[in-house]
Amino acid sequence: MLNCVDVHKSYRIGDRTVQALRGVNMSIERPGFYAIMGRSGSGKSTLLHLLAALDKPDQGEITIGGSRIDRLSEREATEFRRTRIGIIFQQFNLIPTLTALENAELPAILQGADAGKTRARAGELLERLGLGERLEHRPDALSGGEQQRVAIARALHFAPSLILADEPTGNLDSASSAGLWKLLAEIAGEHETSIVMVTHEPAAATHCREVFVVSDGVIRSKISTEGLDESGVASRYQQSVAAT
Amino acid sequence: MRAAWRLAISSLSQRPSRSVLLLLVVAMSATLVCAVATAMASVTQSLRTRMVSFVGSADLQVVVPGASRPIDETVRRAVAAWPEVSDVSGRVRAAAALRSVRPTWPVREGDTSADRVLRSFAVNVFFESFRPGFDDVHRPVTLEQGRMPTQAGEVAIDGTVLDRLRGIAPRTDRRSGTLSALIGGTVADVPPGSPLESQDLGPPVARSAEEAASLTERFRVGLGDTIEMVRPGGAGSVQLRIVGIAPYAILGGRPRAWMTPEALAQATGQEGQFAELEIVLREGHEPQKIAEQRQADLPEWTLLQSTAKVTSNLEQSLRGQQLGLIVASSLAFLAAAFIILTGMTTGVVERQRELAILRCIGASRSQIAWSQVIAGLIIGIAGSSMGVPLGIGLASLLIWWFQADLKVELAFPYFGLAVGVAGSVLAGLIGALVPAWNAARLEPLKALASRAETPRASSVRWALVAGVVLLSTHLVVVTFSTGADQIFWLYLLLGLPGLFFGYFLIGVPVTLGLLRVAGGAIAWTLRVPRTLLERSVRRTPYRHGFTAGALMAGLSMMVAIWTQGKSFSEDWISKIQFPDAFVTGLALSDAAVRKLESLPEVEHASPLSLVRVETEGLGVTSLRRLKTTFIGFDPDSFFRLMDVTWVQGDPETAKRRLSEGGAVIVAREFLTSKGLGVGKRIPVTYQNRTAEFEIVGVVTSPGLDIVSNFFDLGEVYVDQAVSAVFGSRRDLRERVLNGGEPPTQLISLSLAKDVDDQTAVAKVREAMMEFGVLDVGSGRFFKNLLEGAIGRSLYIVSAIAVMSMIVACLGVANLIVAAIEGRRFEFGVLRAVGASRGLVCRLVLAEAVLVALAAAVLGTLMGLQGSYGGNRLNAVIAGLELSLRPQATPILAGWAIVLVLTLMAAAPAVLALSRKQPRELLAAMKG
């Protein structure tokens, strides 16, 4: 369902060129919760942005759900982000003046869908995420964890086959973070959705099926977390990085 | 579109105080424009009403050019016999005095009782005939009381006449300054036993001041009372009963009275004679065609014209005013659009991350862009819905406040209101275009990753270059244009926009320049680190520069108007050598001149005839052809009397040439505007007949044309005249009027030395009672009146300028609030590392002071450059030589107002910032 073949990407910063990705090969064949881990500057966020069609690779192919997203036009990429994937950010996820319900139905509003149906869908998702009592609350009345759950509801609105999360627990405490990872793992299982999360925390990775380790712009290894706890994942990750 | 609407409303409601500020900007601009439009429309409507009363609404008129002779009854009967004529009415006009004798009980200071004193109250009046059945339809008169006269012995009078017959003196306080201040009356005590006494005189003594006032009030003249008309030419008097009272003449104006045609003709010795004929045609006949066909059937000294043609001059003049309204409104709304642009662009920058996330989750570029456009439209529409009714209300208030002087009725300016609504909506729309463009171009990744980039130095340089080019365009247009039409249209289309946009653009480099020059002083004065001030301004130079630009507009208006006002006062009015005193009338006799010269107060009297002619055409001919006053005089007496300054030529040669004929003296404006000086020839056209004259002298204005125009206010819109040429009466008769004898309408007086002019004027008025004069006045009083009127105009325009500055200050407030909101985290860090509340607040105030300083510099320069442009326009179009006379006091006052308003605008946001805790500020981290 997701396939990257020899993906390269570089950026100009000032007068120098930074090679962020140098031939990434990555494949996800079944739904599940996946992590991309790596040090700061390793290229993990760049990879996520390419998967979200927020940018185009200089070279290589990216296929998601059978579509070559590296060939999408500006309009097609916008449509892709609206209906075929979901995105969760670290912060500033929500529109401050919209309620939780309105934030959750935002992709449908952008799509121009029928108001009654979108509201019902958004309400249902929020209920299932434990926010049934908070539908009419604005973001400043919600905790960090609650805001992220609203963002998850928004991402799930069109039941996408892929959800991308960029350090979603970066602003949460450890208890909330653990709760969120568990939730994401459940959603991946229940909705037959692939969730790809960028993280630098081994604790997060333990909730994932596999971890892709990114280093110096390439996928160095793929760690299966089956049977591993947090320290096990951390150890395997360190080994992976040390080997580069 | 639904998504765009939701996003627009979200964008506006996210920052309610700033959205309200932007809305207020538009609302206040709309208020200003609609107030001015309503006031102009009310004055225009009143002028039209006055036009109808002057010109009437009949289809055609038969007039005598130059009023050189009356139209007799045979002509009227001949016209009545034309098959296409439905009705024809003869109009009789005259000037005569009305007088009433009333008992009064004047209370002297220190006394409690008052003896009865019989007093005579008199006033010079312009009489017109009113024919019942005809004039009810074609020249109706609105009455406050009673009815129009229907038979001999009846008269209707207006409010000014009534006031003077009651002894109510003209207002001379600072609010007056219209004609009513000059229309004096004569009050004299009448000894007991006079045959003028009325039957019931009241008690001989009033026992108290209250009783005295009550008795005086009871016995004063009113509807139903009998007064007398002093017949011109010493032919005795006629008793008339007041049957109707009309309101005061609109916009000041001559005191008027009406009688039936037969009664007026008999009273003034004009039986069977008319000043003009008014013709109503039968259905299906086109007036202009009939005028062309029938002219040959009338005596050659008459002119048959359609009233539509006569009123077209007014309509042309009014169209010029509408053009002025459009230009002024455009500038006002452009300034508002710039403020909205700055405010909304700031909002886009602040919401970068939010907009980036919207793009990430699937909002299209067009949805983001449309949300900004819709937000701008909402601001524009909401602003107009507030501002338009406020503007009408404000104008209504002003009209009511000045009702005593102007007598103007409120009229709704549908065109002006449409401009107000359209301008508001366009301001919102245009202001939103750049933010919409910026928001649509946002790259999600870039926006997620970083803050806004600092504008490149090259873009600021381009702003400087573009600004200088535009300002140079203005200077080139005003300096090198020749010809009134060329300079006017080039100024309107290129010069004025170039001036406005040029200063707006150089606002950015000027702000940065001032930061370099004065940043240290500002930082030192407010005790803030200079580096912090510089960094924050350099990060958003366009925001600061454009806000200074919006603020400068009001100050530039104030600088320009005071500079030009001083120029007008020093270089034009003070150089006009008005006659010591003057008498005006419809046709003053030689006997009146002899009577005047017999008065000990009068040294010399010079009779003058005034006719409006076409010459080389001062003014913008494509808008409106302006006429010139041909002043006909007797060379001998004129040169003895008039103390003009000779710019070219000399009195002896000029007098000789004028006596020989074929020569004229011209006012200086012709030399300045058209280069017409001694030796050149000037054509003078009157009623399609042109005569050429040689110019034998150029003089400064003796103000006679101004006096004439002033007393013709209202009528002057039919035949607006600028400046004057002076020639002999013989030339006026033979070459201009084709043999028609020009009546004497003005007698210029030089008074004896050491005579008080007001005393002399009173004596002259009394002496002229039997000679059918209209007005008597002194030159000094008239000059003071004119200067007072200019002074008042300066204050009115200054008020408009201050209102513009207040509007712009709303933009400053928006800037300050945005600056604080956008840098909350930065302020939080400053507070966290030890900066005091005071320091943080002073830092924000320092930016506001810099913006105010930039606005002051820009506004002063723009005002002075605008004044230079105005002077050049006046020179080329009207021939007025004005020099640049900047006034320090208004400029400094303007600077102070800008600074104070800016600080006041910044105060609320700064106070709110001072109350926030560091933790609160740090929580706004955007990452």
PDB file of N, CA and C in Angstrom, chain B residues 727-800:
ATOM      1  N   GLY B 727     -12.894  98.935 -19.359  1.00  0.00           N
ATOM      2  CA  GLY B 727     -12.936  99.740 -20.572  1.00  0.00           C
ATOM      3  C   GLY B 727     -13.890 100.899 -20.393  1.00  0.00           C
ATOM      4  N   SER B 728     -13.930 101.769 -21.388  1.00  0.00           N
ATOM      5  CA  SER B 728     -14.815 102.926 -21.264  1.00  0.00           C
ATOM      6  C   SER B 728     -16.266 102.501 -21.462  1.00  0.00           C
ATOM      7  N   ARG B 729     -17.163 103.282 -20.920  1.00  0.00           N
ATOM      8  CA  ARG B 729     -18.594 102.984 -21.067  1.00  0.00           C
ATOM      9  C   ARG B 729     -19.018 103.142 -22.511  1.00  0.00           C
ATOM     10  N   ARG B 730     -18.336 104.043 -23.191  1.00  0.00           N
ATOM     11  CA  ARG B 730     -18.675 104.251 -24.600  1.00  0.00           C
ATOM     12  C   ARG B 730     -18.340 102.980 -25.390  1.00  0.00           C
ATOM     13  N   ASP B 731     -17.167 102.403 -25.148  1.00  0.00           N
ATOM     14  CA  ASP B 731     -16.806 101.158 -25.823  1.00  0.00           C
ATOM     15  C   ASP B 731     -17.772 100.040 -25.454  1.00  0.00           C
ATOM     16  N   LEU B 732     -18.160 100.021 -24.173  1.00  0.00           N
ATOM     17  CA  LEU B 732     -19.110  98.981 -23.735  1.00  0.00           C
ATOM     18  C   LEU B 732     -20.411  99.108 -24.507  1.00  0.00           C
ATOM     19  N   ARG B 733     -20.835 100.360 -24.674  1.00  0.00           N
ATOM     20  CA  ARG B 733     -22.098 100.588 -25.376  1.00  0.00           C
ATOM     21  C   ARG B 733     -21.949 100.251 -26.865  1.00  0.00           C
ATOM     22  N   GLU B 734     -20.909 100.786 -27.487  1.00  0.00           N
ATOM     23  CA  GLU B 734     -20.840 100.720 -28.953  1.00  0.00           C
ATOM     24  C   GLU B 734     -20.249  99.402 -29.458  1.00  0.00           C
ATOM     25  N   ARG B 735     -19.265  98.874 -28.734  1.00  0.00           N
ATOM     26  CA  ARG B 735     -18.575  97.691 -29.283  1.00  0.00           C
ATOM     27  C   ARG B 735     -19.071  96.370 -28.696  1.00  0.00           C
ATOM     28  N   VAL B 736     -19.535  96.429 -27.452  1.00  0.00           N
ATOM     29  CA  VAL B 736     -19.926  95.161 -26.801  1.00  0.00           C
ATOM     30  C   VAL B 736     -21.447  94.972 -26.854  1.00  0.00           C
ATOM     31  N   LEU B 737     -22.197  96.029 -26.457  1.00  0.00           N
ATOM     32  CA  LEU B 737     -23.649  95.906 -26.380  1.00  0.00           C
ATOM     33  C   LEU B 737     -24.346  96.340 -27.654  1.00  0.00           C
ATOM     34  N   ASN B 738     -23.557  96.665 -28.665  1.00  0.00           N
ATOM     35  CA  ASN B 738     -24.121  97.003 -29.974  1.00  0.00           C
ATOM     36  C   ASN B 738     -25.146  98.138 -29.874  1.00  0.00           C
ATOM     37  N   GLY B 739     -24.773  99.172 -29.121  1.00  0.00           N
ATOM     38  CA  GLY B 739     -25.621 100.355 -29.050  1.00  0.00           C
ATOM     39  C   GLY B 739     -26.519 100.411 -27.827  1.00  0.00           C
ATOM     40  N   GLY B 740     -26.661  99.295 -27.120  1.00  0.00           N
ATOM     41  CA  GLY B 740     -27.508  99.318 -25.923  1.00  0.00           C
ATOM     42  C   GLY B 740     -26.836 100.105 -24.806  1.00  0.00           C
ATOM     43  N   GLU B 741     -27.614 100.948 -24.123  1.00  0.00           N
ATOM     44  CA  GLU B 741     -27.033 101.791 -23.080  1.00  0.00           C
ATOM     45  C   GLU B 741     -26.792 100.954 -21.831  1.00  0.00           C
ATOM     46  N   PRO B 742     -25.570 100.829 -21.369  1.00  0.00           N
ATOM     47  CA  PRO B 742     -25.320  99.996 -20.181  1.00  0.00           C
ATOM     48  C   PRO B 742     -25.784 100.704 -18.921  1.00  0.00           C
ATOM     49  N   PRO B 743     -26.609 100.062 -18.103  1.00  0.00           N
ATOM     50  CA  PRO B 743     -27.045 100.714 -16.869  1.00  0.00           C
ATOM     51  C   PRO B 743     -25.904 100.756 -15.865  1.00  0.00           C
ATOM     52  N   THR B 744     -25.995 101.683 -14.942  1.00  0.00           N
ATOM     53  CA  THR B 744     -25.023 101.757 -13.849  1.00  0.00           C
ATOM     54  C   THR B 744     -25.476 100.813 -12.753  1.00  0.00           C
ATOM     55  N   GLN B 745     -24.684  99.785 -12.488  1.00  0.00           N
ATOM     56  CA  GLN B 745     -25.064  98.815 -11.448  1.00  0.00           C
ATOM     57  C   GLN B 745     -24.201  98.961 -10.195  1.00  0.00           C
ATOM     58  N   LEU B 746     -23.118  99.709 -10.330  1.00  0.00           N
ATOM     59  CA  LEU B 746     -22.211  99.837  -9.179  1.00  0.00           C
ATOM     60  C   LEU B 746     -21.658 101.250  -9.174  1.00  0.00           C
ATOM     61  N   ILE B 747     -21.682 101.885  -8.021  1.00  0.00           N
ATOM     62  CA  ILE B 747     -21.033 103.186  -7.877  1.00  0.00           C
ATOM     63  C   ILE B 747     -19.928 103.013  -6.846  1.00  0.00           C
ATOM     64  N   SER B 748     -18.717 103.280  -7.287  1.00  0.00           N
ATOM     65  CA  SER B 748     -17.561 103.123  -6.406  1.00  0.00           C
ATOM     66  C   SER B 748     -17.291 104.459  -5.734  1.00  0.00           C
ATOM     67  N   LEU B 749     -17.081 104.446  -4.433  1.00  0.00           N
ATOM     68  CA  LEU B 749     -16.923 105.693  -3.681  1.00  0.00           C
ATOM     69  C   LEU B 749     -15.554 105.776  -3.034  1.00  0.00           C
ATOM     70  N   SER B 750     -14.980 106.996  -3.092  1.00  0.00           N
ATOM     71  CA  SER B 750     -13.833 107.241  -2.222  1.00  0.00           C
ATOM     72  C   SER B 750     -14.330 108.190  -1.134  1.00  0.00           C
ATOM     73  N   LEU B 751     -14.015 107.869   0.083  1.00  0.00           N
ATOM     74  CA  LEU B 751     -14.523 108.627   1.218  1.00  0.00           C
ATOM     75  C   LEU B 751     -13.529 109.703   1.608  1.00  0.00           C
ATOM     76  N   ALA B 752     -14.061 110.715   2.267  1.00  0.00           N
ATOM     77  CA  ALA B 752     -13.191 111.799   2.747  1.00  0.00           C
ATOM     78  C   ALA B 752     -12.240 111.246   3.812  1.00  0.00           C
ATOM     79  N   LYS B 753     -11.098 111.919   3.943  1.00  0.00           N
ATOM     80  CA  LYS B 753     -10.130 111.444   4.945  1.00  0.00           C
ATOM     81  C   LYS B 753     -10.720 111.550   6.332  1.00  0.00           C
ATOM     82  N   ASP B 754     -10.271 110.685   7.194  1.00  0.00           N
ATOM     83  CA  ASP B 754     -10.657 110.671   8.600  1.00  0.00           C
ATOM     84  C   ASP B 754     -12.149 110.428   8.813  1.00  0.00           C
ATOM     85  N   VAL B 755     -12.810 109.876   7.836  1.00  0.00           N
ATOM     86  CA  VAL B 755     -14.222 109.520   8.018  1.00  0.00           C
ATOM     87  C   VAL B 755     -14.312 108.035   8.355  1.00  0.00           C
ATOM     88  N   ASP B 756     -15.057 107.713   9.398  1.00  0.00           N
ATOM     89  CA  ASP B 756     -15.249 106.304   9.758  1.00  0.00           C
ATOM     90  C   ASP B 756     -16.123 105.661   8.677  1.00  0.00           C
ATOM     91  N   ASP B 757     -15.660 104.530   8.137  1.00  0.00           N
ATOM     92  CA  ASP B 757     -16.373 103.959   6.996  1.00  0.00           C
ATOM     93  C   ASP B 757     -17.776 103.469   7.353  1.00  0.00           C
ATOM     94  N   GLN B 758     -17.953 102.943   8.555  1.00  0.00           N
ATOM     95  CA  GLN B 758     -19.287 102.455   8.922  1.00  0.00           C
ATOM     96  C   GLN B 758     -20.274 103.613   9.072  1.00  0.00           C
ATOM     97  N   THR B 759     -19.794 104.731   9.626  1.00  0.00           N
ATOM     98  CA  THR B 759     -20.654 105.923   9.740  1.00  0.00           C
ATOM     99  C   THR B 759     -21.020 106.413   8.345  1.00  0.00           C
ATOM    100  N   ALA B 760     -20.012 106.432   7.474  1.00  0.00           N
ATOM    101  CA  ALA B 760     -20.247 106.909   6.106  1.00  0.00           C
ATOM    102  C   ALA B 760     -21.251 106.014   5.394  1.00  0.00           C
ATOM    103  N   VAL B 761     -21.104 104.691   5.580  1.00  0.00           N
ATOM    104  CA  VAL B 761     -22.022 103.745   4.925  1.00  0.00           C
ATOM    105  C   VAL B 761     -23.453 103.987   5.390  1.00  0.00           C
ATOM    106  N   ALA B 762     -23.615 104.221   6.683  1.00  0.00           N
ATOM    107  CA  ALA B 762     -24.967 104.479   7.208  1.00  0.00           C
ATOM    108  C   ALA B 762     -25.557 105.739   6.580  1.00  0.00           C
ATOM    109  N   LYS B 763     -24.696 106.774   6.451  1.00  0.00           N
ATOM    110  CA  LYS B 763     -25.170 108.040   5.864  1.00  0.00           C
ATOM    111  C   LYS B 763     -25.559 107.829   4.398  1.00  0.00           C
ATOM    112  N   VAL B 764     -24.710 107.083   3.698  1.00  0.00           N
ATOM    113  CA  VAL B 764     -24.973 106.820   2.273  1.00  0.00           C
ATOM    114  C   VAL B 764     -26.272 106.036   2.113  1.00  0.00           C
ATOM    115  N   ARG B 765     -26.464 105.053   2.965  1.00  0.00           N
ATOM    116  CA  ARG B 765     -27.670 104.224   2.861  1.00  0.00           C
ATOM    117  C   ARG B 765     -28.914 105.085   3.035  1.00  0.00           C
ATOM    118  N   GLU B 766     -28.817 105.964   4.000  1.00  0.00           N
ATOM    119  CA  GLU B 766     -29.969 106.837   4.254  1.00  0.00           C
ATOM    120  C   GLU B 766     -30.198 107.775   3.069  1.00  0.00           C
ATOM    121  N   ALA B 767     -29.108 108.321   2.551  1.00  0.00           N
ATOM    122  CA  ALA B 767     -29.243 109.271   1.441  1.00  0.00           C
ATOM    123  C   ALA B 767     -29.770 108.590   0.182  1.00  0.00           C
ATOM    124  N   MET B 768     -29.475 107.301   0.039  1.00  0.00           N
ATOM    125  CA  MET B 768     -29.842 106.588  -1.183  1.00  0.00           C
ATOM    126  C   MET B 768     -31.227 105.961  -1.119  1.00  0.00           C
ATOM    127  N   MET B 769     -31.935 106.241  -0.046  1.00  0.00           N
ATOM    128  CA  MET B 769     -33.252 105.618   0.155  1.00  0.00           C
ATOM    129  C   MET B 769     -34.168 105.824  -1.031  1.00  0.00           C
ATOM    130  N   GLU B 770     -34.129 106.995  -1.638  1.00  0.00           N
ATOM    131  CA  GLU B 770     -35.090 107.289  -2.708  1.00  0.00           C
ATOM    132  C   GLU B 770     -34.546 106.949  -4.077  1.00  0.00           C
ATOM    133  N   PHE B 771     -33.382 106.327  -4.131  1.00  0.00           N
ATOM    134  CA  PHE B 771     -32.771 106.130  -5.448  1.00  0.00           C
ATOM    135  C   PHE B 771     -32.776 104.676  -5.890  1.00  0.00           C
ATOM    136  N   GLY B 772     -33.507 103.837  -5.177  1.00  0.00           N
ATOM    137  CA  GLY B 772     -33.648 102.449  -5.632  1.00  0.00           C
ATOM    138  C   GLY B 772     -32.338 101.687  -5.646  1.00  0.00           C
ATOM    139  N   VAL B 773     -31.564 101.815  -4.552  1.00  0.00           N
ATOM    140  CA  VAL B 773     -30.326 101.034  -4.511  1.00  0.00           C
ATOM    141  C   VAL B 773     -30.631  99.663  -3.896  1.00  0.00           C
ATOM    142  N   LEU B 774     -29.704  98.732  -4.078  1.00  0.00           N
ATOM    143  CA  LEU B 774     -29.865  97.402  -3.506  1.00  0.00           C
ATOM    144  C   LEU B 774     -28.986  97.238  -2.263  1.00  0.00           C
ATOM    145  N   ASP B 775     -27.725  97.572  -2.406  1.00  0.00           N
ATOM    146  CA  ASP B 775     -26.799  97.327  -1.297  1.00  0.00           C
ATOM    147  C   ASP B 775     -25.849  98.502  -1.150  1.00  0.00           C
ATOM    148  N   VAL B 776     -25.433  98.737   0.061  1.00  0.00           N
ATOM    149  CA  VAL B 776     -24.391  99.723   0.343  1.00  0.00           C
ATOM    150  C   VAL B 776     -23.403  99.043   1.284  1.00  0.00           C
ATOM    151  N   GLY B 777     -22.127  99.177   1.008  1.00  0.00           N
ATOM    152  CA  GLY B 777     -21.154  98.529   1.888  1.00  0.00           C
ATOM    153  C   GLY B 777     -19.819  99.231   1.843  1.00  0.00           C
ATOM    154  N   SER B 778     -18.959  98.889   2.791  1.00  0.00           N
ATOM    155  CA  SER B 778     -17.612  99.459   2.796  1.00  0.00           C
ATOM    156  C   SER B 778     -16.609  98.404   2.359  1.00  0.00           C
ATOM    157  N   GLY B 779     -15.589  98.839   1.685  1.00  0.00           N
ATOM    158  CA  GLY B 779     -14.565  97.929   1.185  1.00  0.00           C
ATOM    159  C   GLY B 779     -13.844  97.231   2.316  1.00  0.00           C
ATOM    160  N   ARG B 780     -13.568  97.962   3.364  1.00  0.00           N
ATOM    161  CA  ARG B 780     -12.820  97.381   4.481  1.00  0.00           C
ATOM    162  C   ARG B 780     -13.637  96.268   5.124  1.00  0.00           C
ATOM    163  N   PHE B 781     -14.912  96.539   5.339  1.00  0.00           N
ATOM    164  CA  PHE B 781     -15.784  95.539   5.946  1.00  0.00           C
ATOM    165  C   PHE B 781     -15.868  94.308   5.044  1.00  0.00           C
ATOM    166  N   PHE B 782     -15.979  94.581   3.737  1.00  0.00           N
ATOM    167  CA  PHE B 782     -16.074  93.485   2.775  1.00  0.00           C
ATOM    168  C   PHE B 782     -14.809  92.638   2.793  1.00  0.00           C
ATOM    169  N   LYS B 783     -13.666  93.314   2.848  1.00  0.00           N
ATOM    170  CA  LYS B 783     -12.394  92.593   2.867  1.00  0.00           C
ATOM    171  C   LYS B 783     -12.288  91.730   4.133  1.00  0.00           C
ATOM    172  N   ASN B 784     -12.695  92.306   5.265  1.00  0.00           N
ATOM    173  CA  ASN B 784     -12.671  91.530   6.514  1.00  0.00           C
ATOM    174  C   ASN B 784     -13.588  90.311   6.408  1.00  0.00           C
ATOM    175  N   LEU B 785     -14.721  90.524   5.759  1.00  0.00           N
ATOM    176  CA  LEU B 785     -15.681  89.429   5.579  1.00  0.00           C
ATOM    177  C   LEU B 785     -15.053  88.289   4.775  1.00  0.00           C
ATOM    178  N   LEU B 786     -14.345  88.688   3.707  1.00  0.00           N
ATOM    179  CA  LEU B 786     -13.711  87.702   2.825  1.00  0.00           C
ATOM    180  C   LEU B 786     -12.633  86.940   3.570  1.00  0.00           C
ATOM    181  N   GLU B 787     -11.827  87.702   4.322  1.00  0.00           N
ATOM    182  CA  GLU B 787     -10.756  87.035   5.064  1.00  0.00           C
ATOM    183  C   GLU B 787     -11.336  86.139   6.142  1.00  0.00           C
ATOM    184  N   GLY B 788     -12.424  86.586   6.747  1.00  0.00           N
ATOM    185  CA  GLY B 788     -13.099  85.742   7.739  1.00  0.00           C
ATOM    186  C   GLY B 788     -13.618  84.455   7.122  1.00  0.00           C
ATOM    187  N   ALA B 789     -14.161  84.574   5.910  1.00  0.00           N
ATOM    188  CA  ALA B 789     -14.688  83.391   5.222  1.00  0.00           C
ATOM    189  C   ALA B 789     -13.552  82.414   4.930  1.00  0.00           C
ATOM    190  N   ILE B 790     -12.410  82.929   4.504  1.00  0.00           N
ATOM    191  CA  ILE B 790     -11.265  82.054   4.223  1.00  0.00           C
ATOM    192  C   ILE B 790     -10.791  81.402   5.517  1.00  0.00           C
ATOM    193  N   GLY B 791     -10.737  82.205   6.572  1.00  0.00           N
ATOM    194  CA  GLY B 791     -10.301  81.651   7.858  1.00  0.00           C
ATOM    195  C   GLY B 791     -11.204  80.518   8.305  1.00  0.00           C
ATOM    196  N   ARG B 792     -12.507  80.727   8.150  1.00  0.00           N
ATOM    197  CA  ARG B 792     -13.459  79.679   8.561  1.00  0.00           C
ATOM    198  C   ARG B 792     -13.264  78.425   7.722  1.00  0.00           C
ATOM    199  N   SER B 793     -13.044  78.614   6.421  1.00  0.00           N
ATOM    200  CA  SER B 793     -12.812  77.457   5.542  1.00  0.00           C
ATOM    201  C   SER B 793     -11.593  76.677   6.011  1.00  0.00           C
ATOM    202  N   LEU B 794     -10.563  77.411   6.435  1.00  0.00           N
ATOM    203  CA  LEU B 794      -9.360  76.724   6.890  1.00  0.00           C
ATOM    204  C   LEU B 794      -9.661  75.837   8.087  1.00  0.00           C
ATOM    205  N   TYR B 795     -10.469  76.351   8.994  1.00  0.00           N
ATOM    206  CA  TYR B 795     -10.780  75.549  10.183  1.00  0.00           C
ATOM    207  C   TYR B 795     -11.657  74.358   9.832  1.00  0.00           C
ATOM    208  N   ILE B 796     -12.573  74.556   8.898  1.00  0.00           N
ATOM    209  CA  ILE B 796     -13.439  73.436   8.500  1.00  0.00           C
ATOM    210  C   ILE B 796     -12.605  72.325   7.857  1.00  0.00           C
ATOM    211  N   VAL B 797     -11.720  72.724   6.938  1.00  0.00           N
ATOM    212  CA  VAL B 797     -10.888  71.710   6.275  1.00  0.00           C
ATOM    213  C   VAL B 797      -9.929  71.081   7.280  1.00  0.00           C
ATOM    214  N   SER B 798      -9.452  71.876   8.231  1.00  0.00           N
ATOM    215  CA  SER B 798      -8.580  71.309   9.264  1.00  0.00           C
ATOM    216  C   SER B 798      -9.324  70.252  10.053  1.00  0.00           C
ATOM    217  N   ALA B 799     -10.606  70.498  10.320  1.00  0.00           N
ATOM    218  CA  ALA B 799     -11.400  69.504  11.041  1.00  0.00           C
ATOM    219  C   ALA B 799     -11.487  68.214  10.240  1.00  0.00           C
ATOM    220  N   ILE B 800     -11.669  68.354   8.923  1.00  0.00           N
ATOM    221  CA  ILE B 800     -11.707  67.168   8.066  1.00  0.00           C
ATOM    222  C   ILE B 800     -10.352  66.460   8.105  1.00  0.00           C
TER     223      ILE B 800
END
